[in-house]
Amino acid sequence: MASQSRKAAITSGNDEGILARVSQSTVVYHGKKAASNTAYVTKRIAKSTGKAAWILGTTFLILAVPFFIAYDRDQQITELELQNASLLGTPAPAGK
């Protein structure tokens, strides 16, 4: 008898379905809010990280790459001078 009244309560049109009652619970509300906040923070962090990577990358290209090119060129010139000095039999330059 009790099971029949439960079935009648579940299937009756006047009573809300269990899905409707669960979706209105405070636990579900707080869960959705936490998920939304997490997505927002993750999006902001990703955006900030992208900006920082762009700034660091362009700064490296503008400042560091020309320095390395000049350093490599100087090393090549020094090696060339040492090679020429050894071929000609003159002593190597003292300053380098």
Backbone as a printed PyTorch tensor [residue, N CA C, xyz], in Angstrom:
tensor([[[  0.8070,  -1.1770,   0.0000],
         [  0.0000,   0.0000,   0.0000],
         [  0.8690,   1.2680,   0.0000]],

        [[  1.9110,   1.2320,   0.7930],
         [  2.7960,   2.3860,   0.8800],
         [  3.5350,   2.5950,  -0.4310]],

        [[  3.9180,   1.4950,  -1.1000],
         [  4.6480,   1.6330,  -2.3600],
         [  3.7510,   2.1880,  -3.4460]],

        [[  2.4470,   1.8640,  -3.3850],
         [  1.5310,   2.3960,  -4.3860],
         [  1.3480,   3.9030,  -4.2200]],

        [[  1.3260,   4.3650,  -2.9830],
         [  1.1630,   5.8070,  -2.7670],
         [  2.4220,   6.5680,  -3.2010]],

        [[  3.5870,   5.9320,  -3.0420],
         [  4.8250,   6.5690,  -3.4930],
         [  4.8350,   6.6780,  -5.0180]],

        [[  4.4650,   5.5950,  -5.6940],
         [  4.4130,   5.6100,  -7.1490],
         [  3.4260,   6.6600,  -7.6310]],

        [[  2.3090,   6.7550,  -6.9600],
         [  1.3020,   7.7360,  -7.3510],
         [  1.8420,   9.1530,  -7.1530]],

        [[  2.6080,   9.3620,  -6.0800],
         [  3.1630,  10.6900,  -5.8090],
         [  4.2250,  11.0450,  -6.8490]],

        [[  5.0050,  10.0600,  -7.2710],
         [  6.0590,  10.3230,  -8.2430],
         [  5.4860,  10.5940,  -9.6220]],

        [[  4.4700,   9.8580, -10.0000],
         [  3.9230,   9.9920, -11.3450],
         [  2.8310,  11.0410, -11.4590]],

        [[  2.4000,  11.5930, -10.3620],
         [  1.3240,  12.5860, -10.4510],
         [  1.8530,  13.8740, -11.0660]],

        [[  1.0180,  14.5880, -11.7950],
         [  1.4120,  15.8130, -12.4780],
         [  1.5810,  16.9780, -11.5310]],

        [[  1.0060,  16.9260, -10.3560],
         [  1.0670,  18.0300,  -9.4070],
         [  2.4220,  18.1050,  -8.7070]],

        [[  3.0630,  16.9890,  -8.5340],
         [  4.3190,  16.9260,  -7.7950],
         [  5.4980,  17.2140,  -8.7300]],

        [[  6.5000,  17.9470,  -8.2360],
         [  7.6900,  18.2130,  -9.0230],
         [  8.4970,  16.9340,  -9.1790]],

        [[  9.1810,  16.8030, -10.2980],
         [ 10.0430,  15.6460, -10.4970],
         [ 11.2920,  15.7590,  -9.6470]],

        [[ 11.9460,  14.6500,  -9.4530],
         [ 13.1470,  14.6480,  -8.6130],
         [ 14.2590,  15.4840,  -9.2370]],

        [[ 14.3350,  15.4960, -10.5530],
         [ 15.3530,  16.2850, -11.2390],
         [ 15.1540,  17.7820, -10.9830]],

        [[ 13.9200,  18.2300, -10.9870],
         [ 13.6260,  19.6370, -10.7210],
         [ 13.9820,  20.0030,  -9.2870]],

        [[ 13.6940,  19.0940,  -8.3660],
         [ 14.0130,  19.3760,  -6.9570],
         [ 15.5170,  19.3820,  -6.7290]],

        [[ 16.2500,  18.4870,  -7.3850],
         [ 17.6950,  18.4350,  -7.2050],
         [ 18.3520,  19.6680,  -7.8120]],

        [[ 17.8660,  20.0890,  -8.9740],
         [ 18.4840,  21.2430,  -9.6280],
         [ 18.2450,  22.5340,  -8.8580]],

        [[ 17.2830,  22.5480,  -7.9720],
         [ 17.0240,  23.7360,  -7.1590],
         [ 17.7000,  23.6640,  -5.8000]],

        [[ 18.4410,  22.5950,  -5.5130],
         [ 19.0580,  22.4620,  -4.1990],
         [ 20.2410,  23.4140,  -4.0700]],

        [[ 20.5720,  23.7540,  -2.8430],
         [ 21.6740,  24.6850,  -2.5920],
         [ 23.0200,  24.0520,  -2.9250]],

        [[ 23.1350,  22.7480,  -2.7910],
         [ 24.3890,  22.0780,  -3.1120],
         [ 24.6840,  22.2120,  -4.6030]],

        [[ 23.6650,  22.0000,  -5.4260],
         [ 23.8450,  22.1260,  -6.8730],
         [ 24.1520,  23.5760,  -7.2320]],

        [[ 23.4720,  24.5030,  -6.5940],
         [ 23.7070,  25.9290,  -6.8520],
         [ 25.1500,  26.3020,  -6.5370]],

        [[ 25.6340,  25.8860,  -5.3630],
         [ 27.0010,  26.2140,  -4.9780],
         [ 28.0170,  25.4910,  -5.8690]],

        [[ 27.6960,  24.2950,  -6.2910],
         [ 28.5740,  23.5740,  -7.2080],
         [ 28.6900,  24.2790,  -8.5460]],

        [[ 27.5530,  24.7310,  -9.0810],
         [ 27.5740,  25.4670, -10.3510],
         [ 28.3420,  26.7750, -10.2110]],

        [[ 28.1480,  27.4360,  -9.0870],
         [ 28.8300,  28.7060,  -8.8590],
         [ 30.3420,  28.4870,  -8.7430]],

        [[ 30.7510,  27.4340,  -8.0430],
         [ 32.1710,  27.1250,  -7.9100],
         [ 32.7760,  26.7800,  -9.2670]],

        [[ 32.0590,  26.0130, -10.0770],
         [ 32.5500,  25.6690, -11.4130],
         [ 32.6760,  26.9170, -12.2840]],

        [[ 31.7150,  27.8110, -12.1770],
         [ 31.7560,  29.0430, -12.9530],
         [ 32.9340,  29.9200, -12.5260]],

        [[ 33.1320,  30.0380, -11.2220],
         [ 34.2550,  30.8350, -10.7220],
         [ 35.5940,  30.2300, -11.1300]],

        [[ 35.6880,  28.9110, -11.0850],
         [ 36.9150,  28.2340, -11.4870],
         [ 37.2060,  28.4780, -12.9590]],

        [[ 36.1960,  28.3930, -13.7860],
         [ 36.3770,  28.6400, -15.2190],
         [ 36.8190,  30.0810, -15.4620]],

        [[ 36.2410,  31.0270, -14.7440],
         [ 36.5940,  32.4360, -14.8930],
         [ 38.0510,  32.6710, -14.5030]],

        [[ 38.4600,  32.1280, -13.3540],
         [ 39.8360,  32.3250, -12.8830],
         [ 40.8170,  31.6600, -13.8390]],

        [[ 40.4950,  30.4690, -14.3150],
         [ 41.3720,  29.7710, -15.2510],
         [ 41.5360,  30.5720, -16.5360]],

        [[ 40.4420,  31.1440, -17.0210],
         [ 40.4990,  31.9510, -18.2340],
         [ 41.3780,  33.1820, -18.0270]],

        [[ 41.2460,  33.8310, -16.8900],
         [ 42.0420,  35.0240, -16.5970],
         [ 43.5250,  34.6850, -16.4670]],

        [[ 43.8280,  33.5550, -15.8100],
         [ 45.2200,  33.1410, -15.6510],
         [ 45.8280,  32.8270, -17.0130]],

        [[ 45.0810,  32.1260, -17.8550],
         [ 45.5850,  31.7950, -19.1870],
         [ 45.8390,  33.0580, -20.0020]],

        [[ 44.9510,  34.0260, -19.8860],
         [ 45.1090,  35.2850, -20.6170],
         [ 46.3350,  36.0510, -20.1120]],

        [[ 46.5180,  36.1040, -18.7950],
         [ 47.6690,  36.7990, -18.2210],
         [ 48.9660,  36.0930, -18.5710]],

        [[ 48.9590,  34.7690, -18.5480],
         [ 50.1490,  34.0120, -18.8950],
         [ 50.5210,  34.2430, -20.3530]],

        [[ 49.5330,  34.3050, -21.2160],
         [ 49.7940,  34.5730, -22.6260],
         [ 50.4080,  35.9420, -22.8390]],

        [[ 49.9030,  36.9260, -22.1240],
         [ 50.4620,  38.2780, -22.2330],
         [ 51.9020,  38.3110, -21.7370]],

        [[ 52.1590,  37.6500, -20.6130],
         [ 53.5150,  37.6250, -20.0610],
         [ 54.4690,  36.9110, -21.0090]],

        [[ 54.0240,  35.8250, -21.6130],
         [ 54.8720,  35.0940, -22.5630],
         [ 55.1830,  35.9650, -23.7780]],

        [[ 54.2080,  36.7090, -24.2360],
         [ 54.4230,  37.6020, -25.3790],
         [ 55.4490,  38.6810, -25.0240]],

        [[ 55.3250,  39.2750, -23.8630],
         [ 56.2510,  40.3330, -23.4390],
         [ 57.6620,  39.7830, -23.3090]],

        [[ 57.8050,  38.6240, -22.6580],
         [ 59.1310,  38.0390, -22.4950],
         [ 59.7420,  37.6310, -23.8350]],

        [[ 58.9270,  37.0710, -24.7060],
         [ 59.4350,  36.6420, -26.0040],
         [ 59.9140,  37.7980, -26.8520]],

        [[ 59.1270,  38.8510, -26.9320],
         [ 59.5360,  39.9940, -27.7490],
         [ 60.7260,  40.7260, -27.1330]],

        [[ 60.7820,  40.8060, -25.8110],
         [ 61.9300,  41.4260, -25.1490],
         [ 63.2010,  40.6430, -25.4430]],

        [[ 63.1040,  39.3170, -25.4050],
         [ 64.2650,  38.4800, -25.7190],
         [ 64.7220,  38.7090, -27.1510]],

        [[ 63.7770,  38.7730, -28.0840],
         [ 64.1510,  38.9830, -29.4800],
         [ 64.8080,  40.3370, -29.6960]],

        [[ 64.3260,  41.3560, -29.0230],
         [ 64.8440,  42.7090, -29.2420],
         [ 66.1920,  42.9200, -28.5490]],

        [[ 66.3570,  42.3580, -27.3420],
         [ 67.5720,  42.6280, -26.5730],
         [ 68.6260,  41.5310, -26.6590]],

        [[ 68.2400,  40.2870, -26.5150],
         [ 69.2170,  39.2110, -26.3710],
         [ 69.7640,  38.7120, -27.7110]],

        [[ 68.9270,  38.5810, -28.7070],
         [ 69.3820,  38.0290, -29.9880],
         [ 70.4680,  38.9070, -30.6190]],

        [[ 70.3310,  40.2240, -30.6930],
         [ 71.4300,  41.0320, -31.2410],
         [ 72.7240,  40.9060, -30.4300]],

        [[ 72.6010,  40.7700, -29.1130],
         [ 73.7930,  40.5870, -28.2830],
         [ 74.5140,  39.2940, -28.6470]],

        [[ 73.7660,  38.2060, -28.7890],
         [ 74.3870,  36.9270, -29.1380],
         [ 75.0050,  36.9540, -30.5350]],

        [[ 74.3720,  37.6440, -31.4510],
         [ 74.9300,  37.7630, -32.7980],
         [ 76.2490,  38.5400, -32.7530]],

        [[ 76.2740,  39.6500, -32.0160],
         [ 77.4950,  40.4480, -31.9040],
         [ 78.5940,  39.6630, -31.1880]],

        [[ 78.2430,  38.9220, -30.1630],
         [ 79.2240,  38.1180, -29.4300],
         [ 79.8220,  37.0460, -30.3380]],

        [[ 78.9700,  36.3770, -31.1150],
         [ 79.4480,  35.3420, -32.0290],
         [ 80.3590,  35.9450, -33.1040]],

        [[ 79.9960,  37.0980, -33.6200],
         [ 80.8190,  37.7740, -34.6310],
         [ 82.1860,  38.1340, -34.0460]],

        [[ 82.2030,  38.6190, -32.8200],
         [ 83.4630,  38.9630, -32.1650],
         [ 84.3340,  37.7170, -31.9700]],

        [[ 83.7260,  36.6010, -31.5960],
         [ 84.4630,  35.3470, -31.4330],
         [ 85.0580,  34.8960, -32.7730]],

        [[ 84.3130,  35.0360, -33.8460],
         [ 84.8090,  34.6410, -35.1620],
         [ 85.9850,  35.5120, -35.5920]],

        [[ 85.8940,  36.8040, -35.3210],
         [ 86.9850,  37.7200, -35.6680],
         [ 88.2340,  37.3720, -34.8660]],

        [[ 88.0600,  37.0780, -33.5840],
         [ 89.1950,  36.7020, -32.7410],
         [ 89.8490,  35.4180, -33.2460]],

        [[ 89.0520,  34.4320, -33.5940],
         [ 89.5970,  33.1760, -34.1230],
         [ 90.3190,  33.4100, -35.4520]],

        [[ 89.7710,  34.2530, -36.2840],
         [ 90.4020,  34.5680, -37.5680],
         [ 91.7450,  35.2560, -37.3610]],

        [[ 91.8260,  36.1940, -36.4220],
         [ 93.0800,  36.8790, -36.1180],
         [ 94.1150,  35.9040, -35.5850]],

        [[ 93.7080,  34.9840, -34.7270],
         [ 94.6390,  33.9830, -34.1980],
         [ 95.1320,  33.0620, -35.3090]],

        [[ 94.2540,  32.6810, -36.2080],
         [ 94.6270,  31.8060, -37.3130],
         [ 95.5960,  32.5200, -38.2630]],

        [[ 95.3150,  33.7840, -38.5750],
         [ 96.2050,  34.5590, -39.4410],
         [ 97.5670,  34.7600, -38.7850]],

        [[ 97.5590,  34.9980, -37.4750],
         [ 98.8160,  35.2120, -36.7560],
         [ 99.6510,  33.9360, -36.7770]],

        [[ 99.0190,  32.7900, -36.6390],
         [ 99.7780,  31.5360, -36.6430],
         [100.3070,  31.2140, -38.0380]],

        [[ 99.5710,  31.5840, -39.0700],
         [100.0290,  31.3510, -40.4400],
         [101.1900,  32.2730, -40.8130]],

        [[101.1650,  33.5050, -40.3590],
         [102.1850,  34.4790, -40.6910],
         [103.3770,  34.3940, -39.7670]],

        [[103.2500,  33.7090, -38.6560],
         [104.3610,  33.5550, -37.7250],
         [104.5150,  34.7280, -36.7790]],

        [[103.5680,  35.6100, -36.7270],
         [103.6350,  36.7280, -35.7970],
         [102.9600,  36.3340, -34.5130]],

        [[103.3540,  36.9540, -33.4030],
         [102.7000,  36.6100, -32.1330],
         [101.2360,  37.0400, -32.1320]],

        [[100.4250,  36.3060, -31.3860],
         [ 98.9930,  36.5970, -31.2970],
         [ 98.7760,  37.9300, -30.5930]],

        [[ 97.6930,  38.6230, -30.9380],
         [ 97.4040,  39.8950, -30.2500],
         [ 97.2200,  39.6630, -28.7550]],

        [[ 97.8380,  40.5340, -27.9500],
         [ 97.8420,  40.3320, -26.4920],
         [ 96.5020,  40.6760, -25.8500]],

        [[ 95.7870,  41.6140, -26.3960],
         [ 94.5610,  42.0970, -25.7560],
         [ 93.3810,  41.1440, -25.9060]],

        [[ 93.4670,  40.1980, -26.7650],
         [ 92.3120,  39.3810, -27.0170],
         [ 92.6020,  37.9990, -26.6320]]])
